[in-house]
Amino acid sequence: MNILSVKDLSKTYKSGSRSLTVLDQVNFDIQAGETISIVGPSGSGKTTLLGLCAGLDSASTGSVQLNGQALEKLSEDQRAAVRNQDVGFIFQNFQLLPTLTALENVMVPLELKKRKDARTKALELLEKVGLGDRATHYPTQLSGGEQQRVSIARAFANEPKILFADEPTGNLDTETGEMIEKLIFDLNKEKGTTLVLVTHDTELAGKTQRIIHIKGGKIQEDAHA
Amino acid sequence: MPMPDFAWILRMAFRDFRKNISRLLLFVSSIVVGIAALVAISSFGENLTSDIDNQAKELLGADLVLENNKPIGDQPIDSMALNTASEVNFASMVAFPASGASRLTQVRALEGDFPFYGYLETIPASGDADFRAGGKKALVEKILMAQFDAQVGDIIKVGEVEFEIAGELQSVPGQTGITATVAPAVYIPMAYLEETGLVQYGSRVEYNRYFVFAENTDIDLLIEPFEDEWEIERIDADTVEDRKRSTGRSFENLSNFLSLVAFIALLLGCVGVASAVNVFVKEKLASVAVLRCLGVSSRDVLLIYLFEILVMGLFGAILGSVLGTLLQFILPVVFADFLPVEVTVGISWLSVGFGVITGLFVSVLFALLPLLKVRNVSPMATLRPETADSRLMKDPSRWAVIAGILIFIWGFSYYLLGSAQLAFGFTGFVVFAFGILWGVGQLIMWAVRKFLPISLRYTVRQALANLYRPNNQTISLIATIGLGTAMISTLFFLQNQLLEEAKFADKEDQPNLLMFDIQTPQLEAVKEKVTGRDLRILQEVPIVTMQLNEINGVDKRENEELPDDENYSRWMYNREYRVTYRDTLIDTETLAEGELIPLGARGDSIFVSLSTSFAEGNNLKIGDEIEFNVQGRPIKTYIGSFRNVKFNQVSTNFIVLFPNGVLEQAPKFHVIITRTKNDRESAAIQSEVVREFPNISVVNLGVIVETLEDILNKISFVIQFMAFFSIATGILVLISSLIISKYQRMRESILLRTLGAGSGTVSKINTLEYFFLGSLASLSGIILSFAATWLLSAFVFDMNFRPAWGAGLVLYLAITGLTIVLGWLNGRKIINQPPMEILRGNG
Ligand SMILES: Nc1ncnc2c1ncn2[C@@H]1O[C@H](COP(=O)(O)OP(=O)(O)O)[C@@H](O)[C@H]1O
Ligand SMILES: [Mg+2]
């Protein structure tokens, strides 16, 4: 079954009279449980593609079906509901809410789902990423690697069907980066989540089942490992 | 969309709030002063109203007063009263023989135990009793005593009679400090009035009779049967209820006006709130994008931050109300000269509630303006943080908020002014003033950027560039500080202008001494005294007093029967007209409509000329027929022209002007206007004339200027007190914006220092930035106030505009200096921070 299905997807930015086509007729399908990486040079349109797949942005033409729903037919607030139900995010720059503690950051997706056990569930996840003792710390009190671990805990909190990660190790040193990678893959295996990983690190990409190469907004190669 | 999950939204709001509390407090601090001012004024008004109610009898001093400009004979109600008293009062010169000085005062000849409620407060306390014990004793208002350095026991001369001062008058029921300044009173016993020789033809005398009745008497019911008779006699009856109503009304007007001033301070604070929340929102955009990413709807995100603002608004409003309630305690001191009653102070819950609701409402309304942006943050900003700001779309609901703000301003001013039209005017004025300031701010910033040479020193360029940094609230600071400055300086300039104008009148050839109430037999002797000193008689004006019988055939009684929209003002029939005659206009007059028609030019009809303001105020037209009553003789006239009369010179101004040839034989008195070389000569001629002819009153320009200065000082003290709120708000907005931008400033300073700038250079740049900011704001305000003063001078006061450069400069230096000091106080910490602190910290 396809969890994500991208058809003839294009994105064009207009600035004044000039227009810039960042994505050009992109097509691919991703099956549930698959792990896939999108690689390509900087500026090739990876982030744009990820944003469209996750329903953060709307396409110029083409369609994206996420878990059976055509995103382009939904309003921004309806897409927000889809994101809360089915999608998890890990960002290059962590994107924790600075005024919330580590625990509260993890609780947010659970609370949005109106889970009564939000706190215990969030604490459990924090333990899992090895930060059970830092629950009451604010993001500024955590190192980059720790912040990213909180962010991973948050991403898995709502038990998403699909997880998007945009250069999750891009802001971290190699050692920490490797630990984060391991954490993501471990949790992913445990939960059986679909994983879409954007990276320019071919070594990291090699750990996924499938690699899509993108360049100049077009898919160059779509290869299974 | 499902119902918002309020419990969760509140929880999120609280979580965010924890970390932001001190900054949010800063945001709302701007409204605190405005709310405090509103609550203080409103509580004061409430308390004053109830004090006027409670002390209404003391306001009048009796249960009933009858007033007329001729003696009031025995009345049928005399026998119903428990007690009665009489007073005759008129303006006359009072001389202090010891010093030879004299001054125009309000002489009150008293008979009986007035006031029946309250008392004449004197020093020594026994003065009042002493005065009433009999003999030639007088009570003299304290400002007269001070002016002439007189002591109790000294002699004063009123007309032909010398009185011993029995006491210094401290206060009189129902009279304010302003009354005492304009017309200081001297009380003498009625028994000696005749002997003074002051009550003769032409004297403008008011006769009062005071009545006190048994407790619980229904005065209105009691006087009802007599009112028609009094009407005919032109007797005016004033009861406690009447006085309560008129005093209450004038203070309601005053307190509403002051509330409007306070409201402007509040609006300034609101601009501060909006601009601070704008910065707050910009900092929250990243968090908003994350929340959107995690699936929070745009409405719920808005609600989270709105709740925070709501709580803070409530806090600010409560704080403001508490401060306002405290502030109220000093208001009676500020307004001391205007209050006819003792004012009690106390918490007025109505005003507090009013303040809290208003504060809450405005903070939310104005915060919404920038806050609405959070609805349009794209979740895509999480992946591309640098685009967070540029991805905001124009939101149509902003217009709804703007409309809400305008409606609020209109509604608030309508509540205070009680007229939809005035409320529109006020709203328009507010929009206009903010628009102008915003425009001036923009213009100056544009000009600075455009015309300042690149070749400027680095520090100057850097400081200027800082003004344009994104989160700098430069424009809103210019608007708030500028408007505060504009308010204060307009008042200041205007006051200056009025005084200058009065002093300016004292130049070559302009009259500066005016003698009036000269009887015909005295005329030649007085003229000789003037010409004997080699002075020119600039004007010699005969005056005839008359009353009005009919307008277009409608007499007083018929006028009473006419419906309200057709009748003439009752006052026109009741007042006394002082009329002169000539066939030419004088310097201070210009013809507005019609022409001056000499007698005989159109048959034997008599054409009079009216002052335009009188004619317009009373709906009179050219050609209307007016019958006057001159000492019992009816004279039928027609309105031939309207004259504009300029009232800002020492001159005699007349509502009604007759042509030559009609009034020459009527009983009359005279005014002589001359110019003396200096104050000493004025004083000499004044004391000479008054000694010989005590009935003649002399006014010299010096005294007028002095009195004007006195009154203006009293008024401006109050107004400046009110304007202070606006400046205080401007300063609060300034402080809050400095603190908000502190972090950014710190980063910049560190960066500069890392790049090798010495801390001296850094602080120079900062100081220069504050200097520019203060200059821009105060200059905008001062420019605006020059414009306002010019407009007011030209169109309201009819004066030449004389820019107060000196005062402007002082204000400019003061406000700019204050900005630099505040900036410096805030910046000191920045410079002393170790660089690592800042590089690590992340807000
Ligand atoms: N809002 C935008 N307006 C115009 N161009 C944009 C916008 N966002 C991204 N781009 C351009 O789209 C291209 C692809 O960007 P991106 O998807 O971020 O690439 P990648 O993530 O592969 O580095 C870049 O050239 C970028 O400059
Ligand atoms: Mg990218």
mmCIF file of C-alpha atoms in Angstrom, chain A residues 3-106:
data_model
loop_
_atom_site.group_PDB
_atom_site.id
_atom_site.type_symbol
_atom_site.label_atom_id
_atom_site.label_comp_id
_atom_site.label_asym_id
_atom_site.label_seq_id
_atom_site.Cartn_x
_atom_site.Cartn_y
_atom_site.Cartn_z
ATOM 1 C CA ILE A 3 1.526 5.799 2.115
ATOM 2 C CA LEU A 4 2.797 8.608 -0.082
ATOM 3 C CA SER A 5 2.132 9.065 -3.742
ATOM 4 C CA VAL A 6 3.613 11.981 -5.678
ATOM 5 C CA LYS A 7 2.298 12.694 -9.186
ATOM 6 C CA ASP A 8 3.644 15.240 -11.681
ATOM 7 C CA LEU A 9 4.644 17.513 -8.820
ATOM 8 C CA SER A 10 6.033 20.930 -9.783
ATOM 9 C CA LYS A 11 6.834 23.991 -7.768
ATOM 10 C CA THR A 12 7.536 27.365 -9.295
ATOM 11 C CA TYR A 13 8.464 30.480 -7.346
ATOM 12 C CA LYS A 14 7.541 33.752 -8.925
ATOM 13 C CA SER A 15 9.385 36.873 -8.040
ATOM 14 C CA GLY A 16 8.197 39.769 -10.122
ATOM 15 C CA SER A 17 8.325 38.838 -13.780
ATOM 16 C CA ARG A 18 10.879 36.079 -13.356
ATOM 17 C CA SER A 19 9.818 32.639 -12.309
ATOM 18 C CA LEU A 20 12.007 29.884 -10.931
ATOM 19 C CA THR A 21 11.002 26.272 -11.320
ATOM 20 C CA VAL A 22 12.419 24.486 -8.307
ATOM 21 C CA LEU A 23 10.661 21.148 -8.815
ATOM 22 C CA ASP A 24 9.827 19.862 -12.254
ATOM 23 C CA GLN A 25 7.382 16.984 -12.829
ATOM 24 C CA VAL A 26 8.428 14.800 -9.943
ATOM 25 C CA ASN A 27 6.839 11.338 -9.624
ATOM 26 C CA PHE A 28 7.325 8.603 -7.042
ATOM 27 C CA ASP A 29 5.462 6.386 -4.597
ATOM 28 C CA ILE A 30 6.491 5.288 -1.149
ATOM 29 C CA GLN A 31 5.110 2.175 0.514
ATOM 30 C CA ALA A 32 4.188 1.994 4.159
ATOM 31 C CA GLY A 33 7.128 1.025 6.322
ATOM 32 C CA GLU A 34 9.679 1.873 3.645
ATOM 33 C CA THR A 35 12.788 3.917 4.524
ATOM 34 C CA ILE A 36 13.917 6.238 1.811
ATOM 35 C CA SER A 37 16.428 9.017 1.446
ATOM 36 C CA ILE A 38 16.377 11.972 -0.894
ATOM 37 C CA VAL A 39 19.862 13.103 -1.828
ATOM 38 C CA GLY A 40 21.206 15.823 -4.045
ATOM 39 C CA PRO A 41 23.386 18.894 -4.056
ATOM 40 C CA SER A 42 22.481 22.024 -2.164
ATOM 41 C CA GLY A 43 19.728 23.988 -3.873
ATOM 42 C CA SER A 44 18.454 21.012 -5.839
ATOM 43 C CA GLY A 45 14.976 21.199 -4.321
ATOM 44 C CA LYS A 46 15.121 18.571 -1.574
ATOM 45 C CA THR A 47 13.655 20.724 1.147
ATOM 46 C CA THR A 48 10.999 22.003 -1.212
ATOM 47 C CA LEU A 49 10.012 18.448 -2.058
ATOM 48 C CA LEU A 50 9.894 17.434 1.575
ATOM 49 C CA GLY A 51 7.755 20.433 2.455
ATOM 50 C CA LEU A 52 5.269 19.555 -0.265
ATOM 51 C CA CYS A 53 5.128 15.874 0.700
ATOM 52 C CA ALA A 54 4.465 16.750 4.321
ATOM 53 C CA GLY A 55 1.761 19.254 3.414
ATOM 54 C CA LEU A 56 3.667 22.242 4.727
ATOM 55 C CA ASP A 57 3.428 24.024 1.426
ATOM 56 C CA SER A 58 1.217 23.777 -1.626
ATOM 57 C CA ALA A 59 2.369 22.710 -5.030
ATOM 58 C CA SER A 60 2.109 24.720 -8.231
ATOM 59 C CA THR A 61 0.837 21.711 -10.169
ATOM 60 C CA GLY A 62 0.570 18.003 -9.538
ATOM 61 C CA SER A 63 -0.689 16.147 -6.530
ATOM 62 C CA VAL A 64 0.481 14.570 -3.304
ATOM 63 C CA GLN A 65 -1.508 11.778 -1.693
ATOM 64 C CA LEU A 66 -0.598 11.277 1.932
ATOM 65 C CA ASN A 67 -2.169 8.256 3.596
ATOM 66 C CA GLY A 68 -4.897 8.281 0.949
ATOM 67 C CA GLN A 69 -5.694 12.001 1.200
ATOM 68 C CA ALA A 70 -5.019 14.420 -1.645
ATOM 69 C CA LEU A 71 -3.247 17.260 0.164
ATOM 70 C CA GLU A 72 -3.925 19.870 -2.488
ATOM 71 C CA LYS A 73 -7.649 19.511 -1.840
ATOM 72 C CA LEU A 74 -7.303 20.362 1.844
ATOM 73 C CA SER A 75 -7.156 23.740 3.509
ATOM 74 C CA GLU A 76 -4.108 24.687 5.546
ATOM 75 C CA ASP A 77 -5.924 23.910 8.792
ATOM 76 C CA GLN A 78 -7.126 20.535 7.485
ATOM 77 C CA ARG A 79 -3.552 19.730 6.510
ATOM 78 C CA ALA A 80 -2.520 20.731 10.037
ATOM 79 C CA ALA A 81 -4.890 18.082 11.354
ATOM 80 C CA VAL A 82 -3.375 15.514 8.974
ATOM 81 C CA ARG A 83 0.107 16.445 10.176
ATOM 82 C CA ASN A 84 -0.931 15.979 13.749
ATOM 83 C CA GLN A 85 -2.538 12.584 13.055
ATOM 84 C CA ASP A 86 -0.098 10.999 10.638
ATOM 85 C CA VAL A 87 3.152 12.935 10.323
ATOM 86 C CA GLY A 88 6.290 13.407 12.396
ATOM 87 C CA PHE A 89 9.094 15.876 11.776
ATOM 88 C CA ILE A 90 12.779 16.105 12.562
ATOM 89 C CA PHE A 91 14.508 19.318 11.557
ATOM 90 C CA GLN A 92 18.064 20.259 10.856
ATOM 91 C CA ASN A 93 17.937 22.986 13.505
ATOM 92 C CA PHE A 94 15.873 20.986 16.017
ATOM 93 C CA GLN A 95 12.988 23.497 16.240
ATOM 94 C CA LEU A 96 12.103 22.920 19.857
ATOM 95 C CA LEU A 97 9.750 25.444 21.391
ATOM 96 C CA PRO A 98 12.132 27.565 23.491
ATOM 97 C CA THR A 99 9.612 28.432 26.192
ATOM 98 C CA LEU A 100 8.679 24.803 26.855
ATOM 99 C CA THR A 101 10.695 22.246 28.806
ATOM 100 C CA ALA A 102 12.002 19.131 27.093
ATOM 101 C CA LEU A 103 9.089 17.137 28.488
ATOM 102 C CA GLU A 104 6.507 19.685 27.443
ATOM 103 C CA ASN A 105 7.945 19.787 23.951
ATOM 104 C CA VAL A 106 7.386 16.066 23.648
#
